[in-house]
Each structure stands twice: as C-alpha cells, then as structure tokens.
Amino acid sequence: MRKFFDFSDIRGEDLEKLIDLALDYKTGKVNDQPLLDKNIGLLFNVPSTRTRISFQTAIKQLGGEALTYSANELQLANKESMKDTATVMGKYLDGLVVRWYNMNDYGYGRNTLEEIALNSQLPVINALDDKDHPCQIMADVLTLKEKYGQQYKKKKVLFTWGYAERKKSPGCTHSMLTAASLLGMDLRIAHPEGYELDDQYLSFAKQAAQKSGANIEFSNNLDEAIEDVDVVYAKAWGSLSLPGYEEQQYKSEIRDQWLVNHERFARANQDAYFINPLPIIRGDEAIKEIIDGPRSLMYDTAENRLHVQKATLASMYSKDKNLQLV
Ligand code: CP
C-alpha cells in the first residue's frame, strides 16, 4: 500500500510536479473528485489546527468523507494495541492521515506510522511525526514559488531554530532540508549547538544536493546566518541529544540570541519575507511586529496547506497515472 511519510522516495521533479498540482487546485485549473465514496480517517495523538482542518476540507472538496479520531477517544486509551486498532481501521476505511509522536522518545512516532501502514494495509499520509512534516513544507515551497516564480530556487532561504517552551518535532526542519536538497534550493540552516539534525537526513541531503545542484549550508550563529538572506523561516524544534531538564534550562539561557527581532531582521535583505508554519507564541521565535508585519507569509502558507493536501490526496487516489506522484 502507498504511504507518504517523507520526501526520501520521491524524485525532485515529481516533488515539483506535486507542488504545481497544488497550485492547479488553488487556481481551479484542476477540479476533480478522486475521493468519491472514500472514507479517510484522521488519527491524531497530539493537537492540530491547520493540518486537521485543511485535510478535513480537502477530503470533502475531493468528494470524500473525513472522519477524525483523537487517540484518547479510541480504545487505545484503554491500552488496546496499535496493531489491533490499525487492523480494524483497515476493515472500514480507505485511507489514513496520521499525526503521531512523543518527543521524549525520538523514533517512536515514525515506528508507529510504519506499524499503522503495515497492519491497516491502507494508504497512510504523515500529518507530522517526530521526523518529518512533508505537507507543511510543500505548502511553504508553494508559497515561495508564488512569490518568486521559478526564481525561488535562487533565493537564499534561512531556516533558523527558535525558542519554544514545548519540545517540538524537528519534522519541518528535516522535511525542509530534504525538499531543498531534492529541488535544488539555496538553504541555510542555523541552530545552536545541541540542536543538530538526524544524521540520516544530513547524509541524504548531501547526496541529493550533489545531483540537484542545491546549496545547503549550516551555521551556529543567527547573527551571521541571517546576513543578506531573502527568506527567514523561524521554527522551534527539540534537541535530539539533550536530556529534558538540561534542554529546558539551556534553551531559556540562549533564547534571546535566537530571537528574530528588528535588529536581526534588518540584516536580511530589505525585502526579505518571514515564515513560520504556526502555531507561534509571539516573542518566542520572533517578535510580534515581524510575525504580524507586512513581510510575514504565515497566513499565506497556512492557506496553501489546503491546496497541498488536495494534491497529495489526489496523487495517492487518482486513477490518472500522470497524477500518481507519491
Ligand atoms: N503547521 C501545522 O502543522 O499546524 P497544526 O499543528 O495546527 O496542524
């Protein structure tokens, strides 16, 4: 059965086609209903606003029925196994969109997605686990493509770590690194020491960038990394190496050095955009004036989630071979 957990199995040209398909849904150029008579389950063990609602709407607009389940309202809450839950879901549904992770146990989320796909025998889409958030990053790339056209690959995108009290998934960071390396983008990732990415993603990106011509850089200094960039994407993620209490204290100490404020944003290009995938607490990754300012694309990228979800679903369920991209 087909699954879409990350970008590692997709060719750069197909990823580009998927993003273009999302634009075709947005502009109304494509208007089909590949989910007619399909029941798609949304299974989440952590909260979601954008992913959950955009998938519900996308499924409905593609002719299907979206059925949403929180883990705590299923018998999972009474210790029923995921094997039994997924196997039974496979008897009723036609596909699953799953958000599942626990950041105190890196890898558990992805293993759970694999277990769900294996036992349900359904197509499964990753709606954010502890490793990737592909649907978010496709929406971000679509947003950049709308702003810059094909020149988006020549624009310097800074993806920087920022503070959040909550230990967030590094899914967006891994997915951006993978997407940029496949698409041939110019990406700089900045983070404090202790927030290094998963080695597997670093190795994949290195190889993919050699093929695509992508330029991928890393920095441990936001003041330097933000210099002359065209896009500032600020996003918190949890450390994969620091123990819980130690990380909490450490990130509180360094948060001011990693805040996108007026002084730092002024070091980027004059017409630089700001992106965050939301949710964001004003004053954590960036100051309110930048988050709500005229260069912020956060609502544009949130809107694009809907169109990207439609493209992703269509590419899994369409009978048109040309649309089967993932
Ligand atoms: N960006 C994002 O995935 O938002 P939600 O957590 O609200 O789904």
Coordinates of C-alpha atoms and ligand atoms in Angstrom, one line a residue:
M1 CA 0.0 0.0 0.0
R2 CA 1.1 3.5 -0.7
K3 CA 2.5 5.7 2.1
F4 CA 3.7 9.3 2.2
F5 CA 5.9 9.7 5.2
D6 CA 8.7 11.9 3.9
F7 CA 10.4 13.0 0.6
S8 CA 13.0 10.3 0.6
D9 CA 11.2 8.2 -2.0
I10 CA 10.2 11.0 -4.3
R11 CA 12.2 12.4 -7.2
G12 CA 12.9 16.1 -7.2
E13 CA 10.9 16.6 -10.5
D14 CA 7.9 14.7 -9.0
L15 CA 8.0 16.9 -5.9
E16 CA 8.0 20.0 -8.1
K17 CA 5.0 18.5 -10.1
L18 CA 3.2 17.9 -6.8
I19 CA 3.6 21.5 -5.8
D20 CA 2.5 22.6 -9.2
L21 CA -0.6 20.4 -8.9
A22 CA -1.4 22.1 -5.6
L23 CA -1.2 25.4 -7.5
D24 CA -3.6 24.0 -10.1
Y25 CA -6.1 23.1 -7.4
K26 CA -5.7 26.6 -5.9
T27 CA -6.4 28.3 -9.2
G28 CA -9.2 26.0 -10.2
K29 CA -7.3 24.6 -13.2
V30 CA -7.8 21.1 -11.7
N31 CA -11.2 20.4 -10.1
D32 CA -11.6 16.6 -10.0
Q33 CA -13.1 14.4 -7.2
P34 CA -10.8 11.4 -6.8
L35 CA -12.1 10.6 -3.3
L36 CA -15.8 10.0 -4.3
D37 CA -17.2 7.3 -2.0
K38 CA -13.9 7.1 0.0
N39 CA -13.8 7.4 3.8
I40 CA -10.5 8.8 5.1
G41 CA -9.7 8.6 8.8
L42 CA -7.6 11.3 10.5
L43 CA -5.9 9.8 13.6
F44 CA -4.1 12.3 15.9
N45 CA -2.4 11.7 19.3
V46 CA -1.4 15.4 19.6
P47 CA -3.3 18.7 18.9
S48 CA -3.6 20.2 15.4
T49 CA -5.5 23.1 13.9
R50 CA -4.2 23.6 10.4
T51 CA -3.4 20.1 9.4
R52 CA -6.6 18.6 10.7
I53 CA -8.9 21.2 9.3
S54 CA -7.2 21.5 5.9
F55 CA -7.3 17.8 5.5
Q56 CA -10.9 17.6 6.5
T57 CA -11.8 20.3 4.0
A58 CA -9.6 18.9 1.2
I59 CA -11.1 15.4 1.6
K60 CA -14.6 16.9 1.5
Q61 CA -13.8 19.0 -1.6
L62 CA -12.3 16.0 -3.4
G63 CA -15.6 14.1 -2.9
G64 CA -14.7 12.0 0.2
E65 CA -15.7 11.8 3.8
A66 CA -13.2 12.8 6.6
L67 CA -13.6 11.0 9.9
T68 CA -11.5 12.4 12.7
Y69 CA -10.2 10.4 15.7
S70 CA -8.2 11.5 18.7
A71 CA -6.2 8.7 20.3
N72 CA -7.8 9.4 23.7
E73 CA -11.3 8.7 22.4
L74 CA -10.5 5.3 21.0
Q75 CA -9.8 2.1 22.9
L76 CA -6.2 2.9 22.6
A77 CA -6.8 4.9 25.7
N78 CA -7.7 1.6 27.4
K79 CA -4.4 0.0 26.2
E80 CA -5.8 -1.6 23.1
S81 CA -2.7 -2.2 20.9
M82 CA -2.0 -0.2 17.8
K83 CA -1.8 -3.4 15.8
D84 CA -5.4 -4.2 16.6
T85 CA -6.6 -0.6 16.2
A86 CA -4.9 -0.3 12.8
T87 CA -6.0 -3.7 11.5
V88 CA -9.6 -2.9 12.4
M89 CA -9.4 0.6 10.8
G90 CA -8.3 -1.1 7.7
K91 CA -11.6 -3.0 7.5
Y92 CA -13.7 0.2 7.4
L93 CA -11.7 3.0 5.9
D94 CA -10.0 3.8 2.6
G95 CA -7.0 5.7 3.9
L96 CA -5.5 7.3 7.0
V97 CA -3.9 10.7 7.7
V98 CA -1.8 10.3 10.9
R99 CA -0.1 12.6 13.3
W100 CA 1.7 10.7 16.0
Y101 CA 4.7 11.4 18.1
N102 CA 6.1 11.7 21.6
M103 CA 9.2 13.9 21.7
N104 CA 10.6 12.1 24.8
D105 CA 11.0 9.1 22.6
Y106 CA 12.5 10.0 19.2
G107 CA 11.6 7.5 16.5
Y108 CA 8.5 6.2 18.3
G109 CA 6.3 8.3 16.1
R110 CA 7.7 7.0 12.8
N111 CA 7.7 3.5 14.1
T112 CA 4.0 3.9 14.9
L113 CA 3.3 5.2 11.4
E114 CA 5.0 2.1 10.0
E115 CA 3.0 -0.1 12.3
I116 CA -0.3 1.5 11.2
A117 CA 0.5 1.3 7.5
L118 CA 1.6 -2.4 7.8
N119 CA -1.4 -3.5 9.8
S120 CA -4.2 -1.4 8.2
Q121 CA -2.9 -2.1 4.7
L122 CA -4.2 1.4 3.9
P123 CA -2.6 4.4 2.2
V124 CA -1.1 6.5 5.0
I125 CA -0.1 10.1 4.9
N126 CA 2.2 11.6 7.6
A127 CA 0.5 14.6 9.1
L128 CA 3.6 15.2 11.3
D129 CA 5.6 12.7 13.2
D130 CA 8.9 13.0 15.1
K131 CA 10.9 13.0 11.9
D132 CA 9.0 14.8 9.1
H133 CA 6.3 17.2 8.2
P134 CA 6.2 17.0 4.4
C135 CA 2.7 18.5 3.9
Q136 CA 3.8 21.7 5.7
I137 CA 7.0 22.1 3.8
M138 CA 5.3 21.6 0.4
A139 CA 2.9 24.5 1.4
D140 CA 5.9 26.6 2.3
V141 CA 7.7 25.9 -1.0
L142 CA 4.4 26.6 -2.9
T143 CA 4.2 30.0 -1.1
L144 CA 7.8 30.8 -2.1
K145 CA 7.1 29.7 -5.7
E146 CA 4.0 32.0 -5.8
K147 CA 6.2 34.9 -4.6
Y148 CA 9.3 34.4 -6.7
G149 CA 8.2 32.1 -9.6
Q150 CA 10.8 29.6 -10.7
Q151 CA 13.5 32.0 -9.3
Y152 CA 12.6 30.7 -5.8
K153 CA 15.4 28.2 -6.1
K154 CA 17.9 31.1 -6.4
K155 CA 16.7 32.8 -3.3
K156 CA 18.6 32.3 -0.1
V157 CA 16.3 30.7 2.5
L158 CA 17.4 30.8 6.1
F159 CA 15.7 28.1 8.3
T160 CA 16.6 29.0 11.8
W161 CA 16.0 27.4 15.2
G162 CA 14.0 29.5 17.7
Y163 CA 12.8 29.1 21.2
A164 CA 9.6 27.4 22.3
E165 CA 8.8 26.1 25.8
R166 CA 7.3 22.9 24.3
K167 CA 9.7 20.3 22.9
K168 CA 8.6 20.4 19.2
S169 CA 9.2 17.9 16.5
P170 CA 12.1 18.6 14.1
G171 CA 9.8 17.4 11.3
C172 CA 9.6 20.7 9.5
T173 CA 13.4 21.1 9.6
H174 CA 14.1 17.6 8.3
S175 CA 11.5 18.0 5.6
M176 CA 12.8 21.4 4.5
L177 CA 16.3 20.0 4.3
T178 CA 15.2 17.1 2.2
A179 CA 12.9 19.1 -0.1
A180 CA 15.6 21.8 -0.6
S181 CA 18.2 19.2 -1.5
L182 CA 15.9 17.5 -4.0
L183 CA 14.6 20.7 -5.6
G184 CA 18.0 22.4 -5.9
M185 CA 17.2 25.2 -3.5
D186 CA 19.6 27.6 -1.7
L187 CA 19.1 26.8 2.0
R188 CA 21.0 27.8 5.1
I189 CA 20.1 26.1 8.4
A190 CA 21.0 27.8 11.6
H191 CA 20.8 26.3 15.1
P192 CA 22.5 26.3 18.4
E193 CA 24.9 23.5 19.4
G194 CA 22.8 20.7 20.7
Y195 CA 20.1 21.0 18.1
E196 CA 21.9 19.0 15.3
L197 CA 19.7 17.2 12.9
D198 CA 19.4 13.4 12.4
D199 CA 22.5 12.1 10.7
Q200 CA 20.3 10.1 8.2
Y201 CA 18.8 13.4 6.9
L202 CA 22.2 15.1 6.7
S203 CA 23.6 12.2 4.6
F204 CA 20.5 12.1 2.4
A205 CA 20.7 15.8 1.7
K206 CA 24.4 15.8 0.9
Q207 CA 23.9 13.1 -1.8
A208 CA 20.7 14.7 -3.2
A209 CA 22.2 18.1 -3.3
Q210 CA 25.1 16.8 -5.4
K211 CA 22.5 15.6 -8.0
S212 CA 20.2 18.7 -7.9
G213 CA 22.8 21.4 -7.5
A214 CA 21.3 22.6 -4.2
N215 CA 23.4 24.7 -1.9
I216 CA 22.9 23.7 1.7
E217 CA 24.8 25.4 4.5
F218 CA 24.8 25.2 8.3
S219 CA 25.6 27.8 10.9
N220 CA 25.6 28.0 14.7
N221 CA 25.2 31.8 14.7
L222 CA 22.0 33.5 13.8
D223 CA 23.5 37.0 13.6
E224 CA 25.8 35.8 10.8
A225 CA 23.4 33.4 9.2
I226 CA 20.7 36.0 8.7
E227 CA 23.0 38.3 6.7
D228 CA 21.5 39.0 3.2
V229 CA 19.0 36.2 3.1
D230 CA 15.7 36.5 1.2
V231 CA 13.6 34.4 3.5
V232 CA 13.7 34.0 7.2
Y233 CA 11.9 30.8 8.3
A234 CA 12.0 30.6 12.1
K235 CA 10.9 27.4 13.8
A236 CA 11.5 25.8 17.1
W237 CA 12.5 22.1 17.4
G238 CA 13.5 19.9 20.2
S239 CA 17.0 18.7 20.8
L240 CA 17.7 15.1 19.8
S241 CA 20.6 14.8 22.2
L242 CA 20.0 16.9 25.3
P243 CA 18.1 15.4 28.2
G244 CA 14.8 17.1 29.1
Y245 CA 15.7 19.2 32.2
E246 CA 19.1 20.2 30.7
E247 CA 17.5 21.3 27.5
Q248 CA 14.8 23.4 29.3
Q249 CA 17.5 25.4 31.1
Y250 CA 19.8 25.6 28.2
K251 CA 17.3 26.9 25.7
S252 CA 16.0 29.5 28.2
E253 CA 19.6 30.8 28.5
I254 CA 20.1 31.1 24.7
R255 CA 16.6 32.2 23.6
D256 CA 17.5 35.9 23.1
Q257 CA 20.4 35.0 20.8
W258 CA 17.9 33.2 18.6
L259 CA 15.0 35.6 18.5
V260 CA 14.2 37.2 15.2
N261 CA 13.9 40.8 16.3
H262 CA 14.1 44.2 14.4
E263 CA 17.9 44.3 14.5
R264 CA 18.4 40.8 13.2
F265 CA 15.7 41.0 10.5
A266 CA 17.3 44.2 9.3
R267 CA 20.4 42.2 8.5
A268 CA 18.4 40.2 6.0
N269 CA 17.7 41.6 2.5
Q270 CA 15.5 44.7 2.6
D271 CA 12.5 42.9 1.1
A272 CA 13.0 39.6 3.0
Y273 CA 10.0 37.5 3.9
F274 CA 9.3 35.9 7.3
I275 CA 7.7 32.5 7.5
N276 CA 6.5 30.3 10.4
P277 CA 4.3 27.3 10.0
L278 CA 2.2 28.2 13.1
P279 CA 1.3 27.8 15.8
I280 CA 3.6 30.5 17.1
I281 CA 3.8 32.3 20.5
R282 CA 4.6 35.9 19.8
G283 CA 8.0 36.7 21.4
D284 CA 9.3 33.1 21.2
E285 CA 10.8 32.5 17.7
A286 CA 10.2 36.1 16.6
I287 CA 8.8 39.4 17.9
K288 CA 5.2 40.3 17.4
E289 CA 5.9 43.2 15.0
I290 CA 7.7 40.8 12.5
I291 CA 5.2 37.9 12.9
D292 CA 2.3 40.3 12.2
G293 CA 4.2 42.6 9.9
P294 CA 3.8 43.2 6.2
R295 CA 6.6 40.8 5.2
S296 CA 5.1 37.8 7.1
L297 CA 3.8 34.9 4.9
M298 CA 2.5 32.8 7.8
Y299 CA -1.2 33.1 6.8
D300 CA -0.3 32.5 3.1
T301 CA 1.5 29.3 3.9
A302 CA -1.4 28.2 6.2
E303 CA -3.8 28.8 3.3
N304 CA -1.7 26.7 1.0
R305 CA -1.9 23.7 3.3
L306 CA -5.4 23.1 1.8
H307 CA -4.2 23.0 -1.8
V308 CA -1.2 20.9 -0.9
Q309 CA -3.4 18.4 0.9
K310 CA -5.6 18.1 -2.1
A311 CA -2.6 17.5 -4.4
T312 CA -1.2 14.9 -2.0
L313 CA -4.5 13.0 -1.7
A314 CA -5.1 13.2 -5.5
S315 CA -1.6 11.8 -6.2
M316 CA -2.5 8.8 -4.0
Y317 CA -6.0 8.2 -5.1
S318 CA -6.3 9.4 -8.7
K319 CA -6.7 6.8 -11.4
D320 CA -4.7 9.2 -13.7
K321 CA -1.2 7.7 -13.8
N322 CA 0.2 11.2 -14.5
L323 CA -1.1 12.4 -11.2
Q324 CA 0.4 9.5 -9.2
L325 CA 3.4 11.3 -7.9
V326 CA 3.9 9.9 -4.4
Ligands
CP1 N1 1.6 23.9 11.0 C1 0.9 22.9 11.5 O1 1.1 21.7 11.2 O2 -0.1 23.3 12.3 P1 -1.1 22.4 13.2 O3 -0.1 21.8 14.3 O4 -2.1 23.3 13.8 O5 -1.7 21.3 12.4

